[in-house]
């Protein structure tokens, strides 16, 4: 298994543009998590899905952020419009139904100019 | 507020030396505590996971300890290697909230020749 796959690995965009981050979890893992990591705040949970259903989105900072999981093998995190303070590394992680471990992807480094 | 605090913030040691990283938490009710290693440009990778009933757990040259009474954990690295240079993150999980993790901001370790 290739592990969690995220794309793009790096994204540079201008303020006001729409940004879409993508994640393919490990096959068979039914929980999916989106995190944001910054130097100041460390890792923060944005939203997590269980069996493709959003369970807790209390970490989503603003209405500019939205996430979807249309099927078990794909999820997106969208920022519209993007702002410079959204610059961070965004991680996707997944967990198997009976497991205790979260497996992280390599992250997407987002820079909003 | 549930918090996880780590010390030191950063650490430089010589190859072959031992070191100990500290983690104090106020998360309650506590379920389990994990230590993750995050290499530069990569996602976090789990090193150890301990429940409240476990005092110590080893993974090769990494040994984690847990004192649930004082709410403290440590990660001891023996005979450090250059490849140990990374950020080490302490993560605590709430009872019944296994999908929601509280992350420390990490200790940045650099191992030099």
GROMACS .gro file of C-alpha atoms in nm:
model
  226
    1UNK     CA    1   0.000   0.000   0.000
    2UNK     CA    2   0.130   0.345  -0.088
    3UNK     CA    3   0.002   0.495   0.234
    4UNK     CA    4  -0.195   0.819   0.245
    5UNK     CA    5  -0.157   1.018  -0.075
    6UNK     CA    6  -0.195   1.394  -0.082
    7UNK     CA    7  -0.182   1.637  -0.371
    8UNK     CA    8  -0.046   1.875  -0.451
    9UNK     CA    9   0.263   1.860  -0.228
   10UNK     CA   10   0.318   2.232  -0.265
   11UNK     CA   11   0.078   2.506  -0.362
   12UNK     CA   12   0.152   2.875  -0.405
   13UNK     CA   13  -0.141   3.099  -0.479
   14UNK     CA   14  -0.251   3.457  -0.451
   15UNK     CA   15  -0.490   3.594  -0.196
   16UNK     CA   16  -0.850   3.555  -0.304
   17UNK     CA   17  -0.794   3.246  -0.515
   18UNK     CA   18  -0.966   2.915  -0.453
   19UNK     CA   19  -0.745   2.632  -0.329
   20UNK     CA   20  -0.836   2.263  -0.336
   21UNK     CA   21  -0.630   2.005  -0.148
   22UNK     CA   22  -0.680   1.636  -0.216
   23UNK     CA   23  -0.637   1.319  -0.016
   24UNK     CA   24  -0.656   0.950  -0.090
   25UNK     CA   25  -0.662   0.747   0.234
   26UNK     CA   26  -0.531   0.398   0.287
   27UNK     CA   27  -0.772   0.146   0.140
   28UNK     CA   28  -1.010   0.010   0.403
   29UNK     CA   29  -0.948   0.289   0.656
   30UNK     CA   30  -1.288   0.437   0.732
   31UNK     CA   31  -1.194   0.744   0.935
   32UNK     CA   32  -1.031   1.043   0.767
   33UNK     CA   33  -0.890   1.354   0.929
   34UNK     CA   34  -0.777   1.693   0.799
   35UNK     CA   35  -0.517   1.879   1.006
   36UNK     CA   36  -0.338   2.211   0.974
   37UNK     CA   37   0.012   2.265   1.108
   38UNK     CA   38   0.178   2.600   1.175
   39UNK     CA   39   0.485   2.697   1.373
   40UNK     CA   40   0.279   2.896   1.620
   41UNK     CA   41  -0.007   2.653   1.684
   42UNK     CA   42   0.133   2.312   1.596
   43UNK     CA   43  -0.110   2.052   1.461
   44UNK     CA   44  -0.479   2.133   1.477
   45UNK     CA   45  -0.768   1.910   1.376
   46UNK     CA   46  -0.993   2.080   1.122
   47UNK     CA   47  -1.251   1.811   1.049
   48UNK     CA   48  -1.290   1.436   1.053
   49UNK     CA   49  -1.510   1.193   0.865
   50UNK     CA   50  -1.629   0.847   0.961
   51UNK     CA   51  -1.756   0.628   0.677
   52UNK     CA   52  -1.758   0.935   0.450
   53UNK     CA   53  -1.981   1.133   0.688
   54UNK     CA   54  -1.847   1.451   0.855
   55UNK     CA   55  -1.855   1.390   1.230
   56UNK     CA   56  -1.688   1.694   1.379
   57UNK     CA   57  -1.604   2.012   1.189
   58UNK     CA   58  -1.563   2.233   1.494
   59UNK     CA   59  -1.200   2.291   1.402
   60UNK     CA   60  -1.278   2.446   1.066
   61UNK     CA   61  -1.171   2.806   1.118
   62UNK     CA   62  -1.418   2.989   0.896
   63UNK     CA   63  -1.685   2.945   0.634
   64UNK     CA   64  -1.412   2.990   0.377
   65UNK     CA   65  -1.307   2.633   0.457
   66UNK     CA   66  -1.508   2.335   0.340
   67UNK     CA   67  -1.436   1.962   0.315
   68UNK     CA   68  -1.602   1.678   0.132
   69UNK     CA   69  -1.565   1.304   0.116
   70UNK     CA   70  -1.770   1.181  -0.180
   71UNK     CA   71  -1.648   0.823  -0.143
   72UNK     CA   72  -1.425   0.607   0.073
   73UNK     CA   73  -1.116   0.670  -0.135
   74UNK     CA   74  -1.117   1.046  -0.183
   75UNK     CA   75  -1.152   1.367   0.015
   76UNK     CA   76  -1.100   1.735  -0.059
   77UNK     CA   77  -1.037   2.040   0.155
   78UNK     CA   78  -1.126   2.365  -0.015
   79UNK     CA   79  -1.043   2.721   0.083
   80UNK     CA   80  -1.236   2.994  -0.095
   81UNK     CA   81  -1.126   3.268  -0.095
   82UNK     CA   82  -0.777   3.204   0.038
   83UNK     CA   83  -0.595   3.449   0.264
   84UNK     CA   84  -0.225   3.483   0.360
   85UNK     CA   85  -0.301   3.359   0.714
   86UNK     CA   86  -0.411   3.028   0.564
   87UNK     CA   87  -0.048   2.956   0.479
   88UNK     CA   88   0.041   2.631   0.656
   89UNK     CA   89   0.102   2.262   0.598
   90UNK     CA   90  -0.221   2.068   0.565
   91UNK     CA   91  -0.216   1.698   0.655
   92UNK     CA   92  -0.463   1.426   0.582
   93UNK     CA   93  -0.465   1.121   0.809
   94UNK     CA   94  -0.671   0.804   0.827
   95UNK     CA   95  -0.752   0.530   1.074
   96UNK     CA   96  -0.884   0.179   1.037
   97UNK     CA   97  -1.219   0.099   1.195
   98UNK     CA   98  -1.078  -0.117   1.474
   99UNK     CA   99  -0.740   0.046   1.493
  100UNK     CA  100  -0.598   0.298   1.732
  101UNK     CA  101  -0.342   0.450   1.503
  102UNK     CA  102  -0.373   0.747   1.271
  103UNK     CA  103  -0.156   0.735   0.960
  104UNK     CA  104  -0.054   1.068   0.818
  105UNK     CA  105   0.007   1.169   0.460
  106UNK     CA  106   0.310   1.373   0.352
  107UNK     CA  107   0.117   1.700   0.369
  108UNK     CA  108   0.050   1.989   0.135
  109UNK     CA  109   0.250   2.304   0.196
  110UNK     CA  110   0.024   2.598   0.110
  111UNK     CA  111   0.156   2.949   0.063
  112UNK     CA  112  -0.092   3.228   0.003
  113UNK     CA  113   0.072   3.549  -0.115
  114UNK     CA  114  -0.880   2.365   2.868
  115UNK     CA  115  -0.711   2.045   2.758
  116UNK     CA  116  -0.346   2.114   2.690
  117UNK     CA  117  -0.026   1.933   2.611
  118UNK     CA  118   0.302   2.109   2.683
  119UNK     CA  119   0.644   1.988   2.575
  120UNK     CA  120   0.994   2.077   2.678
  121UNK     CA  121   1.247   2.170   2.572
  122UNK     CA  122   1.131   2.351   2.261
  123UNK     CA  123   1.453   2.257   2.086
  124UNK     CA  124   1.758   2.051   2.164
  125UNK     CA  125   2.098   1.991   2.004
  126UNK     CA  126   2.301   1.684   2.102
  127UNK     CA  127   2.605   1.500   1.971
  128UNK     CA  128   2.569   1.172   1.789
  129UNK     CA  129   2.583   0.879   2.026
  130UNK     CA  130   2.453   1.071   2.326
  131UNK     CA  131   2.124   1.004   2.504
  132UNK     CA  132   1.846   1.257   2.554
  133UNK     CA  133   1.508   1.285   2.723
  134UNK     CA  134   1.211   1.486   2.603
  135UNK     CA  135   0.930   1.587   2.839
  136UNK     CA  136   0.555   1.613   2.802
  137UNK     CA  137   0.303   1.743   3.057
  138UNK     CA  138  -0.068   1.726   2.989
  139UNK     CA  139  -0.391   1.843   3.144
  140UNK     CA  140  -0.618   1.643   2.912
  141UNK     CA  141  -0.895   1.472   3.108
  142UNK     CA  142  -1.037   1.214   3.103
  143UNK     CA  143  -0.726   1.059   2.962
  144UNK     CA  144  -0.732   0.761   2.728
  145UNK     CA  145  -0.390   0.720   2.578
  146UNK     CA  146  -0.069   0.907   2.503
  147UNK     CA  147   0.134   0.882   2.187
  148UNK     CA  148   0.471   1.003   2.075
  149UNK     CA  149   0.514   1.087   1.709
  150UNK     CA  150   0.831   1.158   1.512
  151UNK     CA  151   0.804   1.410   1.230
  152UNK     CA  152   1.089   1.440   0.986
  153UNK     CA  153   1.125   1.768   0.797
  154UNK     CA  154   0.880   1.780   0.508
  155UNK     CA  155   0.701   1.462   0.613
  156UNK     CA  156   0.393   1.367   0.808
  157UNK     CA  157   0.414   1.249   1.171
  158UNK     CA  158   0.486   0.881   1.228
  159UNK     CA  159   0.387   0.700   1.545
  160UNK     CA  160   0.665   0.581   1.777
  161UNK     CA  161   0.473   0.458   2.081
  162UNK     CA  162   0.124   0.456   2.224
  163UNK     CA  163   0.046   0.399   2.592
  164UNK     CA  164  -0.279   0.364   2.782
  165UNK     CA  165  -0.320   0.501   3.134
  166UNK     CA  166  -0.230   0.160   3.281
  167UNK     CA  167   0.107   0.140   3.107
  168UNK     CA  168   0.420   0.292   3.259
  169UNK     CA  169   0.670   0.231   2.985
  170UNK     CA  170   0.691   0.124   2.624
  171UNK     CA  171   0.991   0.078   2.400
  172UNK     CA  172   1.043   0.092   2.027
  173UNK     CA  173   1.404   0.019   1.948
  174UNK     CA  174   1.618   0.301   2.085
  175UNK     CA  175   1.306   0.496   2.186
  176UNK     CA  176   1.157   0.443   2.532
  177UNK     CA  177   0.849   0.628   2.648
  178UNK     CA  178   0.737   0.651   3.010
  179UNK     CA  179   0.405   0.760   3.153
  180UNK     CA  180   0.302   0.873   3.500
  181UNK     CA  181  -0.075   0.911   3.486
  182UNK     CA  182  -0.084   1.044   3.843
  183UNK     CA  183   0.137   1.343   3.770
  184UNK     CA  184   0.024   1.360   3.406
  185UNK     CA  185   0.376   1.348   3.275
  186UNK     CA  186   0.542   1.152   3.000
  187UNK     CA  187   0.896   1.136   2.872
  188UNK     CA  188   1.062   1.004   2.559
  189UNK     CA  189   1.415   0.877   2.604
  190UNK     CA  190   1.638   0.831   2.301
  191UNK     CA  191   1.941   0.611   2.348
  192UNK     CA  192   2.262   0.630   2.146
  193UNK     CA  193   2.129   0.901   1.918
  194UNK     CA  194   2.189   0.892   1.545
  195UNK     CA  195   2.185   1.166   1.282
  196UNK     CA  196   1.857   1.024   1.155
  197UNK     CA  197   1.695   1.100   1.490
  198UNK     CA  198   1.699   1.469   1.395
  199UNK     CA  199   1.329   1.554   1.376
  200UNK     CA  200   1.040   1.705   1.566
  201UNK     CA  201   0.895   1.484   1.840
  202UNK     CA  202   0.531   1.544   1.918
  203UNK     CA  203   0.341   1.430   2.226
  204UNK     CA  204  -0.026   1.359   2.158
  205UNK     CA  205  -0.300   1.284   2.410
  206UNK     CA  206  -0.637   1.127   2.341
  207UNK     CA  207  -0.954   1.178   2.544
  208UNK     CA  208  -1.154   0.886   2.676
  209UNK     CA  209  -1.446   0.836   2.442
  210UNK     CA  210  -1.294   1.084   2.203
  211UNK     CA  211  -1.052   0.852   2.035
  212UNK     CA  212  -1.074   1.041   1.712
  213UNK     CA  213  -0.987   1.374   1.869
  214UNK     CA  214  -0.626   1.415   1.961
  215UNK     CA  215  -0.464   1.702   2.148
  216UNK     CA  216  -0.118   1.775   2.011
  217UNK     CA  217   0.180   1.931   2.180
  218UNK     CA  218   0.382   2.181   1.979
  219UNK     CA  219   0.678   1.945   1.967
  220UNK     CA  220   1.045   1.934   2.056
  221UNK     CA  221   1.283   2.000   1.769
  222UNK     CA  222   1.582   1.767   1.806
  223UNK     CA  223   1.903   1.806   1.611
  224UNK     CA  224   2.176   1.542   1.632
  225UNK     CA  225   2.519   1.661   1.521
  226UNK     CA  226   2.850   1.493   1.453
   0.00000   0.00000   0.00000
